[in-house]
Coordinates of C-alpha atoms in Angstrom, one line a residue:
Chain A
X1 CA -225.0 79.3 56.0
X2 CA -221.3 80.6 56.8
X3 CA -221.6 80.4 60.1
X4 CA -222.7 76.5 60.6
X5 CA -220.7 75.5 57.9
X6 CA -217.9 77.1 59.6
X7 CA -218.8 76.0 63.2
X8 CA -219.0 71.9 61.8
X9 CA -215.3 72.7 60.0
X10 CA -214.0 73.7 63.7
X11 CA -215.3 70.5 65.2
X12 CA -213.5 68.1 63.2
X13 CA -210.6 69.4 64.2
X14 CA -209.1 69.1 67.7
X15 CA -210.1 70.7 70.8
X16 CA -206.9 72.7 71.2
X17 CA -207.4 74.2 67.9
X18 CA -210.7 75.0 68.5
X19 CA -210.0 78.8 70.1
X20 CA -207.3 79.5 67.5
X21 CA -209.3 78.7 64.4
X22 CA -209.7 81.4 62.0
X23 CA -213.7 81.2 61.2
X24 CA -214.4 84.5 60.8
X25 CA -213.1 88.0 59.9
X26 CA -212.9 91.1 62.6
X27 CA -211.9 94.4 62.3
X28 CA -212.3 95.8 66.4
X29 CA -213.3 98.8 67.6
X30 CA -211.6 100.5 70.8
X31 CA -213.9 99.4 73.2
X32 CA -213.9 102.8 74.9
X33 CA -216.9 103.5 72.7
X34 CA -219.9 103.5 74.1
X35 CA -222.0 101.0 71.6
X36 CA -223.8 103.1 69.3
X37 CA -220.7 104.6 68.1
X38 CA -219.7 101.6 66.8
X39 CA -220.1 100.5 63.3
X40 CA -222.9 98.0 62.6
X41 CA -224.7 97.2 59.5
X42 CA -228.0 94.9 60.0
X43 CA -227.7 94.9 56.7
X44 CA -224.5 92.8 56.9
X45 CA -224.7 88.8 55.8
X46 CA -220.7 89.2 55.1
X47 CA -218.5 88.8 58.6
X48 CA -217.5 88.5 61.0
X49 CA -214.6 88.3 63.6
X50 CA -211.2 87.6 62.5
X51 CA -209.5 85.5 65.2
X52 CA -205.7 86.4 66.5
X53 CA -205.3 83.9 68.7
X54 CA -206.8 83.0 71.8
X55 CA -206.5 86.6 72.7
X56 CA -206.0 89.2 70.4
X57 CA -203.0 91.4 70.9
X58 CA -203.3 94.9 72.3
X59 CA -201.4 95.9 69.3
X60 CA -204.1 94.4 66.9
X61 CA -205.5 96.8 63.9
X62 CA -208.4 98.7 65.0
X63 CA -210.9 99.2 62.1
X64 CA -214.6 99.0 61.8
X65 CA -217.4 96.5 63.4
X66 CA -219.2 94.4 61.6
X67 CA -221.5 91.9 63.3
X68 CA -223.1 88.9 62.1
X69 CA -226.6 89.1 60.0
X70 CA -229.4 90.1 62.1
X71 CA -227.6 91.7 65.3
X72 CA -227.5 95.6 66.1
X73 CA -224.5 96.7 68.1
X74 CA -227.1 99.1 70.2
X75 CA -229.2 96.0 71.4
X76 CA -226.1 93.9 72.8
X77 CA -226.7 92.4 76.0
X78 CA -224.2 94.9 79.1
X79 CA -224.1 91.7 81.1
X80 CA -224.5 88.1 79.6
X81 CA -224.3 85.1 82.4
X82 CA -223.3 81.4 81.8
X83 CA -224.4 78.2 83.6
X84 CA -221.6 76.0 81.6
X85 CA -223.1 72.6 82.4
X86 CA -222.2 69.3 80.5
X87 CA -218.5 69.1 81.2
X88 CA -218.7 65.1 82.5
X89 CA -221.2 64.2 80.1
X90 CA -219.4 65.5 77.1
X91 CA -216.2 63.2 78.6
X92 CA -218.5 60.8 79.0
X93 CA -219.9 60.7 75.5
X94 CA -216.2 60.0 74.3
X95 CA -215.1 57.7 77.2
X96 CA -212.8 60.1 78.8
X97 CA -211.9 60.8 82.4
X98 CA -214.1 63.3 83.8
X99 CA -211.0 66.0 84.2
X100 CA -210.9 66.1 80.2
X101 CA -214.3 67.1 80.2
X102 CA -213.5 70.8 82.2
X103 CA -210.1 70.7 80.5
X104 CA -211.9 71.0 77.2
X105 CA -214.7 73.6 79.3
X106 CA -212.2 75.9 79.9
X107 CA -210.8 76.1 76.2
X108 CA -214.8 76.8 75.9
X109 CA -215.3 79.4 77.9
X110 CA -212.0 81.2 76.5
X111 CA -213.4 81.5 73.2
X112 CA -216.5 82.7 74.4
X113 CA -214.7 85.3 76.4
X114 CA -213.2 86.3 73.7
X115 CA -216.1 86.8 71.2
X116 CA -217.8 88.9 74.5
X117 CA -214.9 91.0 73.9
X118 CA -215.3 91.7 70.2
X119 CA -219.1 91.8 70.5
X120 CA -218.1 94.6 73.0
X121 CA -220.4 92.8 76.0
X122 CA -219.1 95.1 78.9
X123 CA -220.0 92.0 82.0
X124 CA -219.4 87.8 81.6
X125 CA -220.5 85.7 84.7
X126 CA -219.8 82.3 84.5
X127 CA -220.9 79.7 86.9
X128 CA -217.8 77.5 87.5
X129 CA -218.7 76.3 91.0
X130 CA -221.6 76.3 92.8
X131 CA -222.3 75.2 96.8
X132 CA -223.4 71.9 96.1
X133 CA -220.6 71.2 93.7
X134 CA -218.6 70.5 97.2
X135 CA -220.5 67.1 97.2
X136 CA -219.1 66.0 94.5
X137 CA -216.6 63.1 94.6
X138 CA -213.7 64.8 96.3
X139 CA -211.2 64.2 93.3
X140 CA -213.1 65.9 91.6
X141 CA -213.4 68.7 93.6
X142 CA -209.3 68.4 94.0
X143 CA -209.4 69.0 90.4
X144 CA -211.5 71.5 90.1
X145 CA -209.8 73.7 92.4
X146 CA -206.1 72.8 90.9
X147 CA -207.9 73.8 87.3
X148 CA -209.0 77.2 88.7
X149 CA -205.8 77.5 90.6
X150 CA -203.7 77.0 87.4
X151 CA -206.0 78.5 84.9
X152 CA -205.9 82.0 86.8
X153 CA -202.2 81.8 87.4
X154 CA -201.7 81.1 83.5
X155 CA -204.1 83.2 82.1
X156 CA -203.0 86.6 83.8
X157 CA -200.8 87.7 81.2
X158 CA -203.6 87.3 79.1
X159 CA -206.1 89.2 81.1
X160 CA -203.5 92.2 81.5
X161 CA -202.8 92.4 77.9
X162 CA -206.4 91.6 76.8
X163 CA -207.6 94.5 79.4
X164 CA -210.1 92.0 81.3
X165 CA -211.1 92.4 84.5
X166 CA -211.4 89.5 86.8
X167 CA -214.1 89.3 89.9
X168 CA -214.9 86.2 91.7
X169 CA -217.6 85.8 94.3
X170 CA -219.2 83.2 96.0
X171 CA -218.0 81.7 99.6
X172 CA -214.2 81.7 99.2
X173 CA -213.5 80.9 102.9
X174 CA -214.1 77.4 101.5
X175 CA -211.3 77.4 99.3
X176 CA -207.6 76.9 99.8
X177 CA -205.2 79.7 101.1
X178 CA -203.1 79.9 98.2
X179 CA -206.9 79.8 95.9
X180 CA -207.8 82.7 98.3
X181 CA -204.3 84.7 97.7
X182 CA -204.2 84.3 94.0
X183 CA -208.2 85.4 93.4
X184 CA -207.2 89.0 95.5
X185 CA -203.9 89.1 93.6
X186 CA -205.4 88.7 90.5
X187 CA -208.7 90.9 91.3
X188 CA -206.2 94.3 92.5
X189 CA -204.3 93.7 89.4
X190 CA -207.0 93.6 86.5
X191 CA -209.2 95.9 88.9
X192 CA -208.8 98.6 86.5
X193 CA -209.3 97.2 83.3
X194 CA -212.0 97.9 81.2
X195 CA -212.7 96.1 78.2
X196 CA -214.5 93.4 80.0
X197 CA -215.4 92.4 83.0
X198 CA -215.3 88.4 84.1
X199 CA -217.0 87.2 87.2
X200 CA -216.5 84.0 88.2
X201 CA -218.9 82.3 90.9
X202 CA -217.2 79.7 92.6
X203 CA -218.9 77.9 95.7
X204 CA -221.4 80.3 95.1
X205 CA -225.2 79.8 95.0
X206 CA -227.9 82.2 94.8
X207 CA -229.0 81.4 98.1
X208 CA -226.0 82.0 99.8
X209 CA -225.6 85.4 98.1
X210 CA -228.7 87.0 99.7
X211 CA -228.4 85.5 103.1
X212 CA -224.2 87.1 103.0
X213 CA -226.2 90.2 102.1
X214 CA -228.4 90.1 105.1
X215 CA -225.7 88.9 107.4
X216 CA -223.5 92.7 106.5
X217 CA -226.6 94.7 106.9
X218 CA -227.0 93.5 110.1
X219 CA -223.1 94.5 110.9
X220 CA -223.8 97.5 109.8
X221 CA -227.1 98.1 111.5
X222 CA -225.0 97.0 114.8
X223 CA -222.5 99.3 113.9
X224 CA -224.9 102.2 114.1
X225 CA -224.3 102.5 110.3
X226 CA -227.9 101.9 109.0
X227 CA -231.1 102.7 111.1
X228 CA -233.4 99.3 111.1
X229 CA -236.2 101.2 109.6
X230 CA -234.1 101.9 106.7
X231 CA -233.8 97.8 105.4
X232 CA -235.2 97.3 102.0
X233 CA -235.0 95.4 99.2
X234 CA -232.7 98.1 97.7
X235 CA -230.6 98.1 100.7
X236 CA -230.1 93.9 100.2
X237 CA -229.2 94.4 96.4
X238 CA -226.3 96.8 97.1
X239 CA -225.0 94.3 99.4
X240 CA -225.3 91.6 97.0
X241 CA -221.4 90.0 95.7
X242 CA -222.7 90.8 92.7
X243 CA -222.0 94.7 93.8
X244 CA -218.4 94.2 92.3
X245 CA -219.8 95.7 88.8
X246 CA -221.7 98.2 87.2
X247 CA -224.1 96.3 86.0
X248 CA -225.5 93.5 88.2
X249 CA -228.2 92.0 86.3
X250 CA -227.9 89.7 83.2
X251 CA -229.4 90.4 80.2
X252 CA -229.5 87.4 78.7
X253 CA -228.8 83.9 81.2
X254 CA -227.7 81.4 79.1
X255 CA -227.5 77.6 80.3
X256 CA -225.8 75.0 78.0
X257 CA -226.6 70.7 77.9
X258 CA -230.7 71.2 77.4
X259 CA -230.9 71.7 81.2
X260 CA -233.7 74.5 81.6
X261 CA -232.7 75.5 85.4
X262 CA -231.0 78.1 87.3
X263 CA -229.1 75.7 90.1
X264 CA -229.3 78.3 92.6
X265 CA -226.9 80.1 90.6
X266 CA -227.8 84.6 90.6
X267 CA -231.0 84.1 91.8
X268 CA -232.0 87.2 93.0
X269 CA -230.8 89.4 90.1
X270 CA -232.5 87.2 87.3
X271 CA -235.6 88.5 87.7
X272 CA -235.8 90.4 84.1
X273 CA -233.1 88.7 82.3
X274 CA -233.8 86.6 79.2
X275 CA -233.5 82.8 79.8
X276 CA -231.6 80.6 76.8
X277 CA -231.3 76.8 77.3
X278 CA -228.7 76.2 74.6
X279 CA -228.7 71.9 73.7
X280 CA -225.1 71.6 73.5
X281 CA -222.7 70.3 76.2
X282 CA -220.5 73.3 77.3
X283 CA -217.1 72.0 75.7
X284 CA -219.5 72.1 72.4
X285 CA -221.2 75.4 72.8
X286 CA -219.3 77.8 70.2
X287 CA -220.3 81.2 68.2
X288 CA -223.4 80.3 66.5
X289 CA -225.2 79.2 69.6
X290 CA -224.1 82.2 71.2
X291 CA -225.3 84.3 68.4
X292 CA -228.5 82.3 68.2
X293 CA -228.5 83.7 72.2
X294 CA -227.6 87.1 71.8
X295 CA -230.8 87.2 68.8
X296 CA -233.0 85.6 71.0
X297 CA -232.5 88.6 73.1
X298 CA -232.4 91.2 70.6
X299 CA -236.0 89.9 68.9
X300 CA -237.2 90.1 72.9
X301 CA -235.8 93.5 73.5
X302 CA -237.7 94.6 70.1
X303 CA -241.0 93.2 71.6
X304 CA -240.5 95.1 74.5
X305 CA -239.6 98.3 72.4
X306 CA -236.4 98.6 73.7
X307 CA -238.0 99.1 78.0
X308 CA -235.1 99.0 80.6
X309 CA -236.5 96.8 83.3
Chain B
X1 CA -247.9 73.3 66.1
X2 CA -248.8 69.9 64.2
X3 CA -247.2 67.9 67.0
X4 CA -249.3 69.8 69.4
X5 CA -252.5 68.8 67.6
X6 CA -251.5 65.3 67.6
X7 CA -250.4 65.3 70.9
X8 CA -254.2 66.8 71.9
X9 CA -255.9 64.3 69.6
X10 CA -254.6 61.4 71.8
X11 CA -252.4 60.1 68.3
X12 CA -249.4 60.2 70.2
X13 CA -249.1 57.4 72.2
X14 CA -246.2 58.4 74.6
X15 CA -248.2 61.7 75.7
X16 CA -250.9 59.6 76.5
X17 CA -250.1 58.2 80.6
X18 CA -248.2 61.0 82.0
X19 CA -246.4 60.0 85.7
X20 CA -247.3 63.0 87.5
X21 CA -245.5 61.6 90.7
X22 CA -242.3 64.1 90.1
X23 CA -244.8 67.2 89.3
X24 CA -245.6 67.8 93.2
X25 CA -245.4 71.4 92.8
X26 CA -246.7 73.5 89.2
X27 CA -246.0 77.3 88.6
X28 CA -247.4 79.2 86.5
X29 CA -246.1 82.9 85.9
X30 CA -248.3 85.0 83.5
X31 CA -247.5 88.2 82.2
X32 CA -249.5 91.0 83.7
X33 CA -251.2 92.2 80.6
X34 CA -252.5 88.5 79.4
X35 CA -253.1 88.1 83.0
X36 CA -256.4 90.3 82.4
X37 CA -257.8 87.3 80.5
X38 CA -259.2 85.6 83.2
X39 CA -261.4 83.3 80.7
X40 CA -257.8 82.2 79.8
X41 CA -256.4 81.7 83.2
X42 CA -259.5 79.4 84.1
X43 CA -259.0 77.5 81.0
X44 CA -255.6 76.6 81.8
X45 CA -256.6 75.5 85.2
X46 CA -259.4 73.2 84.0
X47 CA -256.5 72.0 81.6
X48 CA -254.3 71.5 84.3
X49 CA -257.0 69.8 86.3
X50 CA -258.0 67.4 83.8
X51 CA -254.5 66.4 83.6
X52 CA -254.5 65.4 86.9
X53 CA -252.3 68.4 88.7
X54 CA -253.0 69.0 91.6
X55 CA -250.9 72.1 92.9
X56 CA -250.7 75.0 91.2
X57 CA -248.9 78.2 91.7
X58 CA -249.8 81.2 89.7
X59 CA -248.4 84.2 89.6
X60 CA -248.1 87.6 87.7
X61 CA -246.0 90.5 88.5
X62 CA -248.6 93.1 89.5
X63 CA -251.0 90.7 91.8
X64 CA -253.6 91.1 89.1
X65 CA -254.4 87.2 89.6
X66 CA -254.6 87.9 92.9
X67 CA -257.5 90.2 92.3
X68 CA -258.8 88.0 90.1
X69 CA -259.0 85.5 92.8
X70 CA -262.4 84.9 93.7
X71 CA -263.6 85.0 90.3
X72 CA -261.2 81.8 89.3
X73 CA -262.6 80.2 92.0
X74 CA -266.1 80.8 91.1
X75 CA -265.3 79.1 87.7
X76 CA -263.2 76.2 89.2
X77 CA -265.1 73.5 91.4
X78 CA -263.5 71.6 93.9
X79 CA -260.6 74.1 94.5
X80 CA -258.8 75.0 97.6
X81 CA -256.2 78.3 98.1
X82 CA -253.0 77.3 99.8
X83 CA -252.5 78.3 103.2
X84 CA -249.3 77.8 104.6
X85 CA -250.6 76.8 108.3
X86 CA -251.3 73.4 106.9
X87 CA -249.2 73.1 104.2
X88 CA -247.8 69.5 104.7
X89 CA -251.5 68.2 105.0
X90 CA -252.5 70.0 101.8
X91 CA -249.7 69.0 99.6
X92 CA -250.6 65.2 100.2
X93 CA -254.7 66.1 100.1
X94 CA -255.2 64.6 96.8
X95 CA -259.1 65.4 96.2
X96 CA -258.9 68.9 95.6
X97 CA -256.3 70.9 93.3
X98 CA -255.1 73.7 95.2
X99 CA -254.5 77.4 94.3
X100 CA -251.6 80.3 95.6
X101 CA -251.6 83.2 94.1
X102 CA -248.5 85.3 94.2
X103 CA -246.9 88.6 93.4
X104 CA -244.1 90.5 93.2
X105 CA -244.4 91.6 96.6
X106 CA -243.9 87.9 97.4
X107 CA -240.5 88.1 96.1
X108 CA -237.8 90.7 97.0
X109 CA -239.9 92.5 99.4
X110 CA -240.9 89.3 101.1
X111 CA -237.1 88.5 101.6
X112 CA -236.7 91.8 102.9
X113 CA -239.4 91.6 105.5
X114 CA -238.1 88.5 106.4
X115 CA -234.4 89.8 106.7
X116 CA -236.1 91.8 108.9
X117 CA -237.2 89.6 111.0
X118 CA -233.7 88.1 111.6
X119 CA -232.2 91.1 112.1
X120 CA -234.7 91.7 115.1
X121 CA -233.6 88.9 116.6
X122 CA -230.0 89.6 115.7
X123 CA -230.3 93.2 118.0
X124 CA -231.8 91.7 120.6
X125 CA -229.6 88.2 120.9
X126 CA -227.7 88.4 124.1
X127 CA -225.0 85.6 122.5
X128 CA -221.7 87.0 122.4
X129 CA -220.2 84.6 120.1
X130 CA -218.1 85.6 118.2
X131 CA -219.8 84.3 114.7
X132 CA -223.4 85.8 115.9
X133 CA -223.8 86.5 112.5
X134 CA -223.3 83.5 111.0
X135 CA -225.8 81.5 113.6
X136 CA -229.0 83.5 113.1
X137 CA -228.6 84.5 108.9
X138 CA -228.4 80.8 107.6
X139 CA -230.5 79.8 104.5
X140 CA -232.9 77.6 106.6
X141 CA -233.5 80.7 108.7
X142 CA -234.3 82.6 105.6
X143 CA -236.7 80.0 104.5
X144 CA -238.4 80.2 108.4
X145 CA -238.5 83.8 108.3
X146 CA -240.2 83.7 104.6
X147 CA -242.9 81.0 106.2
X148 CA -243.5 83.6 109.2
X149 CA -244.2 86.3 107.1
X150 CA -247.1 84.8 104.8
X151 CA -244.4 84.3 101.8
X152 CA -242.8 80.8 102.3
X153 CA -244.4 78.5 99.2
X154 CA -242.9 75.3 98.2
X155 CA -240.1 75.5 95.8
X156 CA -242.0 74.6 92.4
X157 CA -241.0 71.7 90.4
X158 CA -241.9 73.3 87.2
X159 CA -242.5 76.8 86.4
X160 CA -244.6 77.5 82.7
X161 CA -244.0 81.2 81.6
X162 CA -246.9 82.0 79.8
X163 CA -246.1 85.6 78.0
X164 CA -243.8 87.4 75.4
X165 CA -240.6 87.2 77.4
X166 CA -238.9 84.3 78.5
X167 CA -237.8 85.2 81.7
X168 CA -240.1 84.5 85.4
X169 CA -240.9 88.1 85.4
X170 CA -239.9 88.5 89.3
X171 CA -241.3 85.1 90.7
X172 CA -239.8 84.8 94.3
X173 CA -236.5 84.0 93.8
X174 CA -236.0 81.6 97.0
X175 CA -238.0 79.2 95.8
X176 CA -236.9 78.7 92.2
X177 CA -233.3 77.2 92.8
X178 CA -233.7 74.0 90.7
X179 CA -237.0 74.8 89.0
X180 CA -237.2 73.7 85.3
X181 CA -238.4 76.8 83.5
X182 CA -240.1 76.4 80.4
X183 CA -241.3 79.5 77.8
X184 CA -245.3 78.7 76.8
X185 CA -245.6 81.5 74.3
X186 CA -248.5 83.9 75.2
X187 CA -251.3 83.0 77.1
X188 CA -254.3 84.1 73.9
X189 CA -252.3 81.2 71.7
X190 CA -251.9 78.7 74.2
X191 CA -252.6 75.0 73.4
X192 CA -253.2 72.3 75.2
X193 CA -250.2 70.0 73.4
X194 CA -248.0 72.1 74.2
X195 CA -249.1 72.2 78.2
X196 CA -248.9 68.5 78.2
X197 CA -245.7 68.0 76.0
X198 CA -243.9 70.5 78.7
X199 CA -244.8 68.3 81.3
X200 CA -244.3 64.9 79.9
X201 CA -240.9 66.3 79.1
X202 CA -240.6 67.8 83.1
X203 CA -241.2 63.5 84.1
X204 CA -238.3 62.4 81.7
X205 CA -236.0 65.0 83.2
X206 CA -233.5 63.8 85.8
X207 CA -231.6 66.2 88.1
X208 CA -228.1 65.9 89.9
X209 CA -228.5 69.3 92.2
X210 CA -225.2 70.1 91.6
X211 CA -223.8 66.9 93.2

């Protein structure tokens, strides 16, 4: 089939090309639209996506959208969310130092942010950090936090250009000043874009989220704000981080490296959302496993005829 | 399908001695319409009893289980219900498997009764420190406050999803952090190959908890 014949092409060739390589042909549609403006033709088996570049310009050619055989652009997950485990395994597979391993996780996760944008997903949450990740080997941790530092700070030309909105949430008084400075820098200045919307949890954990909820209501209630009576489960999901978008709950969770867990990553606002344990390692994970996602979700949203949970 | 046959047939050698020492804790969330078919729901149960499980969880969105209750444990013999007063004791009691039955009301609106609880004490704390806040709304408080108010279940080890979507349908959140979730298929086709291949596979697992 075109796409796995196109996927096993890519990995032969080296990790840096991986993002740039031309597998399929796109023709975008101003993402302005809502979704079933768009062109789509289940009837499709030609494609796909024609790749620019890591990003594609603002200036690209805006023509019709065709998506891969067997997905409707009206059943496209809003919000899609990401556990990207199997960094250090996939270094260790090829005896590398761990730090290759998130290196190579990152060129990952910019593809796939990417093909969100021409699938015209509105909402990407990725889980880059989670509240236990702090035990790690502190190194590790050092590097993490020097990858994120550098990553945002490189990729915000990108982000302006590409129209992508950046949100992080999770604990942040645990991270360094200048890591604090940069996230609210780069939030107010991609705080009106539109085309997508990337929210990164780092030190974050599901657990954590709720209890931070709790801990403003009960400000507010102090504050004469709220009346005690009035505390509901509604009440705790409007204080939720994840409050920073239109759409808080995933569609479609998707967790790579076989692992079939949540880690105490959105806890609370996975109740409905469709669960995909993907078998690759996250440096591995490329478009036809996130298509093989996104038609997981489409064949469950037929079953359900379509119900909004 | 084949495998599972084989697997219930006792041809599969590997299947055959499951170590059940990781699975302290089974859930089982059913969808609300198959959870009608209580003939099915025992079934699983004897299934799961045969295997040697001893805890089980089940739960369905809209409590019917729960009102199903007495007649599952009319069917099952030597069956206890949780209670949470003596939880310790019962998770060690090895003679008896034993039953909760939970809802969606043990979710969301459990963590909202027990937010509510904290906040109480919050209002009427007399400590002026300055980071009130952050002594009284911890995580292990939450998980007190959830015990106090009839909703604070151990964290399952392994949660089957018997049903048409794979997702946990509402299952209380708190408790599912580093749960291994694993799609069934609908309850009316379930097979007992596939119930133990799921588990054998839950024993080879091996977690890091984010460390």
């Amino acid at each position: 089939m075109l796409f796995s014949l196109s996927l096993s092409l890519s990995l032969s060739l080296s990790p840096t090309t991986l993002t740039s390589s031309p597998r399929f042909k796109f023709h975008s549609c101003p993402h302005v639209l809502p979704p079933n403006r768009l062109r789509a033709s289940s009837q499709a088996h030609h494609v796909i996506l024609e790749d620019h570049g890591s990003f594609a310009g603002a200036g690209a050619a805006v023509e019709e959208n065709i998506l891969p055989a067997g997905l409707r652009t009206e059943s496209m997950p809003r919000h899609v969310a990401l556990v990207m485990d199997g960094n250090r395994r996939w270094a260790r597979i090829r005896g590398l130092p761990v730090g290759s391993g998130y290196e190579a996780g990152v060129r990952t996760l910019r593809a796939i942010v990417e093909l969100c944008c021409k699938l015209g997903i509105r909402v990407l949450s990725v889980f880059a950090f989670s509240s236990e990740n702090w035990f790690r080997p502190q190194v590790e941790v050092d590097f993490l936090m020097e990858l994120f530092e550098r990553g945002m700070r490189d990729e915000m030309g990108s982000l302006l250009r590409e129209n992508i909105r950046i949100s992080v949430i999770g604990d942040s008084s645990k991270l360094s000043r200048s890591l604090q400075e940069l996230i609210t820098r780069t939030e107010e200045a991609t705080k009106t874009n539109c085309r997508l919307q990337l929210i990164v949890a780092v030190s974050y954990s599901g657990q954590y989220d709720i209890v931070q909820a709790c801990k403003k209501i009960a400000v507010k209630v102090k504050d004469g704000l709220i009346e005690p009576n009035d505390i509901n489960e509604s009440l705790i999901e409007q204080e939720l981080e994840t409050n920073c978008t239109k759409f808080p709950y995933p569609d479609l969770l998707i967790r790579t490296s076989g692992e079939l867990r949540i880690s105490n990553f959105l806890l609370w606002q996975l109740a409905y959302t469709e669960l995909f344990f993907a078998q690759s390692l996250w440096p591995d994970f490329g478009e036809v496993e996130f298509l093989e996602a996104l038609k997981a979700f489409q064949q469950r949203q037929r079953r359900y005829g379509g119900r909004d949970f | 399908m084949v495998e599972s046959y084989f697997i219930s047939s006792g041809l599969m050698k590997s299947y055959k001695a499951l170590n059940l020492g990781k699975l302290r804790y089974l859930a089982i969330v059913v969808g609300s319409e198959e959870a009608y078919q209580t003939s099915k729901v025992i079934e699983l149960l004897q299934w799961l009893e045969a295997i040697g499980v001893k805890h089980v969880c089940l739960y369905d969105m809209e409590g019917v289980l729960k009102r199903s209750k007495e007649a599952i444990l009319e069917k099952m013999s030597n069956t206890t219900v949780f209670q949470e007063a003596d939880e310790n004791d019962k998770l060690l009691d090895q003679k008896h498997m034993m039953l909760e039955f939970v809802s969606f009301s043990d979710g969301k609106e459990a963590v909202a009764k027990a937010a509510n609880l904290l906040f109480a004490k919050y209002l009427t704390s007399n400590n002026s420190s300055e980071d009130q806040e952050g002594e009284i709304f911890t995580e292990p408080h939450m998980t007190e406050a959830l015990r106090a108010v009839g909703s604070g279940g151990p964290e399952p080890d392994l949660l089957l999803v018997y049903g048409p979507a794979r997702c946990h349908q509402g299952f209380p959140a708190w408790r599912i952090r580093y749960t291994e979730i694993v799609h069934m298929g609908s309850l009316k086709s379930m097979r007992y190959g596939s119930l133990i291949k799921a588990i054998y596979k839950f024993t080879m697992v091996r977690q890091n908890y984010g460390k």
